[in-house]
Amino acid sequence: MRHVISLLLENESGALSRVSGLFSARGYNIESLTVAATEDPSLSRMTIVSIGSDDIIEQITKQLNKLVEVVKVVDLSEAGHIERELMLVKLRATGKDREELKRLADIFRGRIVDVTDSTYVVEMTGDPAKLDAFVEAVDSALILETVRTGVAGIGRGDRILKV
Amino acid sequence: MAISGAEIVVKCLQEEKVDYLFGYPGGAVLYIYDELFKQDKVRHVLVRHEQAAVHAADAYSRSTERVGCALVTSGPGLTNAVTGIATAYMDSIPMVIISGQVPTAAIGLDAFQEVDTVGITRPCVKHNFLVKDVKDIAPTIKKAFYLARTGRPGPVLVDIPKDVTAARCEFEYPATVEMRSYNPVVKGHQGQIKKAVQLLLEAKRPMVYAGGGVILSDAADKLQKFVQMLGVPVTNTLMGLGGYPATDKLSLGMPGMHGTYESNMAMQYSDVLVAIGARFDDRVIGNPTHFGSVPRKIIHIDIDPSSISKRVKVDVPIVGNVPDVLDEMIRQLEATTERPDADALEAWWKQIEEWRRRDCMKFKNSDEIIKPQFVVQKLWEVTKGDAFVTSDVGQHQMWAAQYYKFDKPRRWINSGGLGTMGVGLPYAMGVQLAHPGSPVAVVTGEASIQMNIQELSTCQQYRLPIKICNLNNRYLGMVRQWQEFFHGNRYSQSYMDSLPDFAKLAEAYGHVGLRVDKPGDVEDAIREAFKRKNDLVFLDFQVDPTENVYPMVQGGKGLTEMILSSEDL
Ligand SMILES: Cc1ncc(C[n+]2csc(CCOP(=O)(O)OP(=O)(O)O)c2C)c(N)n1
């Protein structure tokens, strides 16, 4: 099962390597990991997407909680939540493809943020499945490069992760 | 008044009442050593290898309820210490290690004797710190001691660059520690405890399985009360020996790979198993699928939530400090007149007595050749079961655990989790310093003892009258045993050739050495050694090289699939 785990941790050098070290040392899977400071600069917020059985995910959350610098851990996927990821895609855009790619980007609510004679850079946010769908929809021969940030997640409604 | 970072380090150690600091100097810690020189509250013990410093501090901690402390220099000093740190980590031993680091400005430039200490030690410490500002030294050391001893204990490392120890600031030792990210649970959940007590009262075949957590949390007296109130069988793991008196009739001895027949059978066939400060280690329960193949309810008391349901699914988890939880369980048991079904319990004990009659610890003694088990038995007799015993790792470790009956906690000091050969002698140093005047014995093998043999020199310098019982079988015995059982008797690299004359070697270091060849001389030799109150005595017992440790549960096999003697092979 795919899980989205969200954590608050002390914004200290080395905290990130404690988390990533934990995953590699114990052989846990990481699909993506994003981290940045919060509105309180002493705290970082991290979103980790991992795939594992319920037992493994339970161990992951317990092990994360055990790290001295981790303040709070929640498994967002246990209830309503929102996931967003940002993608930048550089496309070969020449001839009749230019119009077609523009249309496709519009359909996916993407924005073209860089244009040259032969390329577009499309910026797109959404849940990971939507970004996958866009990449699927574009002729693979036209994709020059893609870069994705990994998922940032937040709980819906009253689900609040705060100190 | 502003003082140097080095002086602050020493003042912090004084504040923490560190009486012994085990260490080894070097460039990055010269300022700290200079400050140590100027005072006499913190006594420094100069080992001969940094690994031994950490082991000695670790054993100081294991044999007391205090936090052991070690000091090493940067680079090779730290890498030498890593085995010691990992050993302590695996057994959750509270310790603080202070390491020197190259000056802040040189970090990352591949400076002389630079290693990424925080990176190297991260996976084998409870937590570590790099102190970049002299103002942070005192609060960081305060936190280090606090983290080491609270929650699930463990080693904490503080890495201090040389320039930070030279910089100056005012010294103030914080009175308390506030960490929003660290709040260990102490009291167990009331509802869960109630459920557990109910389950126990309804049990027909109850069993208590007590681990190292009982020792670490000083809960032995509470465990004793709890077990005796219920009259249930109890087994103590390798890390938990002494947590319940081994000579009491409710004790079934040790469980696991080299545990007793009765203990393993009772673990398997109990209907309610209470695990207390234990972690269902692979060396204890064998194959988890086999273990889980019979119905049984499990209550698990542990301070560390991640230990619960890690290898075995638990029915009633109780996260909390063992003595607090036991207190509450005892209180609830006292508040009710209900007791487990007496008839069922009687039948259960009858079954256990039947298992006991297999007498799985019997061994064929000999008049010709010394049996290693016999040496440990005699050691137990001569010391009246009241010595501190450290061991190394191998067959001798298992024989020490099986045949020395520990009745008190913190008397048995060994590397259970990491299984580090070479701990025995440095462990004995830490114990002897913590308990001057008490008998301290090392049960070791000719291979393990050579891994830190240089510490005989430290023992001479500090006049540590340790008694070393070397069960010399001229083999890496435990390796040889596995090769005999599982690798067609191909003894690949397990013979110890070119052994030194250990008695002479001990004498070369200024100690007393004695070689013992005949079974008839064993007891006298041990008596003689303990009579020499002020001498370290190295007893080199020439033991049967073919002896094996029984019972044995092969790796991957079920707990009840025991080899009880050579006839089962
Ligand atoms: C540092 C280290 N290296 C290797 C091992 C693997 N090992 C476990 S027991 C053992 C043999 C120990 O021999 P000895 O000390 O003579 O004890 P014996 O088993 O003969 O009693 C070895 C090599 C270990 N546990 N620790």
mmCIF file of C-alpha atoms in Angstrom, chain A residues 10 12-14 17-18 21 25-26 40 42-43 55 58-59 62-63 65-71 163, chain B residues 89 118 122-123 125-129 132 143 147 152 179-182 304-310 313:
data_model
loop_
_atom_site.group_PDB
_atom_site.id
_atom_site.type_symbol
_atom_site.label_atom_id
_atom_site.label_comp_id
_atom_site.label_asym_id
_atom_site.label_seq_id
_atom_site.Cartn_x
_atom_site.Cartn_y
_atom_site.Cartn_z
ATOM 1 C CA GLU A 10 13.613 20.409 14.182
ATOM 2 C CA GLU A 12 18.666 21.479 12.176
ATOM 3 C CA SER A 13 21.512 20.415 9.949
ATOM 4 C CA GLY A 14 21.687 16.670 9.910
ATOM 5 C CA SER A 17 20.169 12.632 6.926
ATOM 6 C CA ARG A 18 18.819 10.989 10.063
ATOM 7 C CA GLY A 21 19.587 7.140 6.857
ATOM 8 C CA ALA A 25 19.478 1.287 7.038
ATOM 9 C CA ARG A 26 16.197 -0.521 7.631
ATOM 10 C CA ASP A 40 8.058 28.760 12.112
ATOM 11 C CA SER A 42 12.769 26.423 13.686
ATOM 12 C CA LEU A 43 10.663 23.616 12.217
ATOM 13 C CA ASP A 55 3.297 -3.747 9.492
ATOM 14 C CA GLU A 58 3.646 0.985 11.401
ATOM 15 C CA GLN A 59 7.353 0.355 11.998
ATOM 16 C CA LYS A 62 7.374 4.305 15.104
ATOM 17 C CA GLN A 63 10.983 4.536 14.009
ATOM 18 C CA ASN A 65 8.886 9.053 16.069
ATOM 19 C CA LYS A 66 11.901 7.616 17.836
ATOM 20 C CA LEU A 67 14.302 10.028 16.122
ATOM 21 C CA VAL A 68 15.147 12.643 18.700
ATOM 22 C CA GLU A 69 14.655 15.583 16.299
ATOM 23 C CA VAL A 70 11.261 14.472 15.040
ATOM 24 C CA VAL A 71 8.452 16.388 16.735
ATOM 25 C CA VAL A 163 3.286 21.745 17.460
ATOM 26 C CA TYR B 89 23.739 0.851 21.246
ATOM 27 C CA VAL B 118 28.385 12.477 13.217
ATOM 28 C CA ARG B 122 24.622 8.174 13.331
ATOM 29 C CA PRO B 123 23.263 4.647 12.872
ATOM 30 C CA VAL B 125 23.906 6.109 18.647
ATOM 31 C CA LYS B 126 20.655 7.179 20.227
ATOM 32 C CA HIS B 127 21.581 10.680 19.160
ATOM 33 C CA ASN B 128 24.665 12.720 18.344
ATOM 34 C CA PHE B 129 25.681 16.357 18.210
ATOM 35 C CA LYS B 132 29.885 24.548 16.645
ATOM 36 C CA LYS B 143 21.035 17.136 26.775
ATOM 37 C CA LEU B 147 18.922 11.601 26.378
ATOM 38 C CA ARG B 152 14.975 3.711 25.980
ATOM 39 C CA MET B 179 12.995 19.307 24.178
ATOM 40 C CA ARG B 180 9.655 19.576 22.416
ATOM 41 C CA SER B 181 10.638 16.716 20.121
ATOM 42 C CA TYR B 182 11.522 14.268 22.892
ATOM 43 C CA ASP B 304 10.093 1.709 23.099
ATOM 44 C CA PRO B 305 6.946 1.522 20.932
ATOM 45 C CA SER B 306 9.046 0.416 17.958
ATOM 46 C CA SER B 307 9.985 -2.778 19.832
ATOM 47 C CA ILE B 308 6.333 -3.754 20.019
ATOM 48 C CA SER B 309 4.880 -5.829 17.181
ATOM 49 C CA LYS B 310 8.203 -5.623 15.324
ATOM 50 C CA LYS B 313 2.209 -9.525 16.669
#
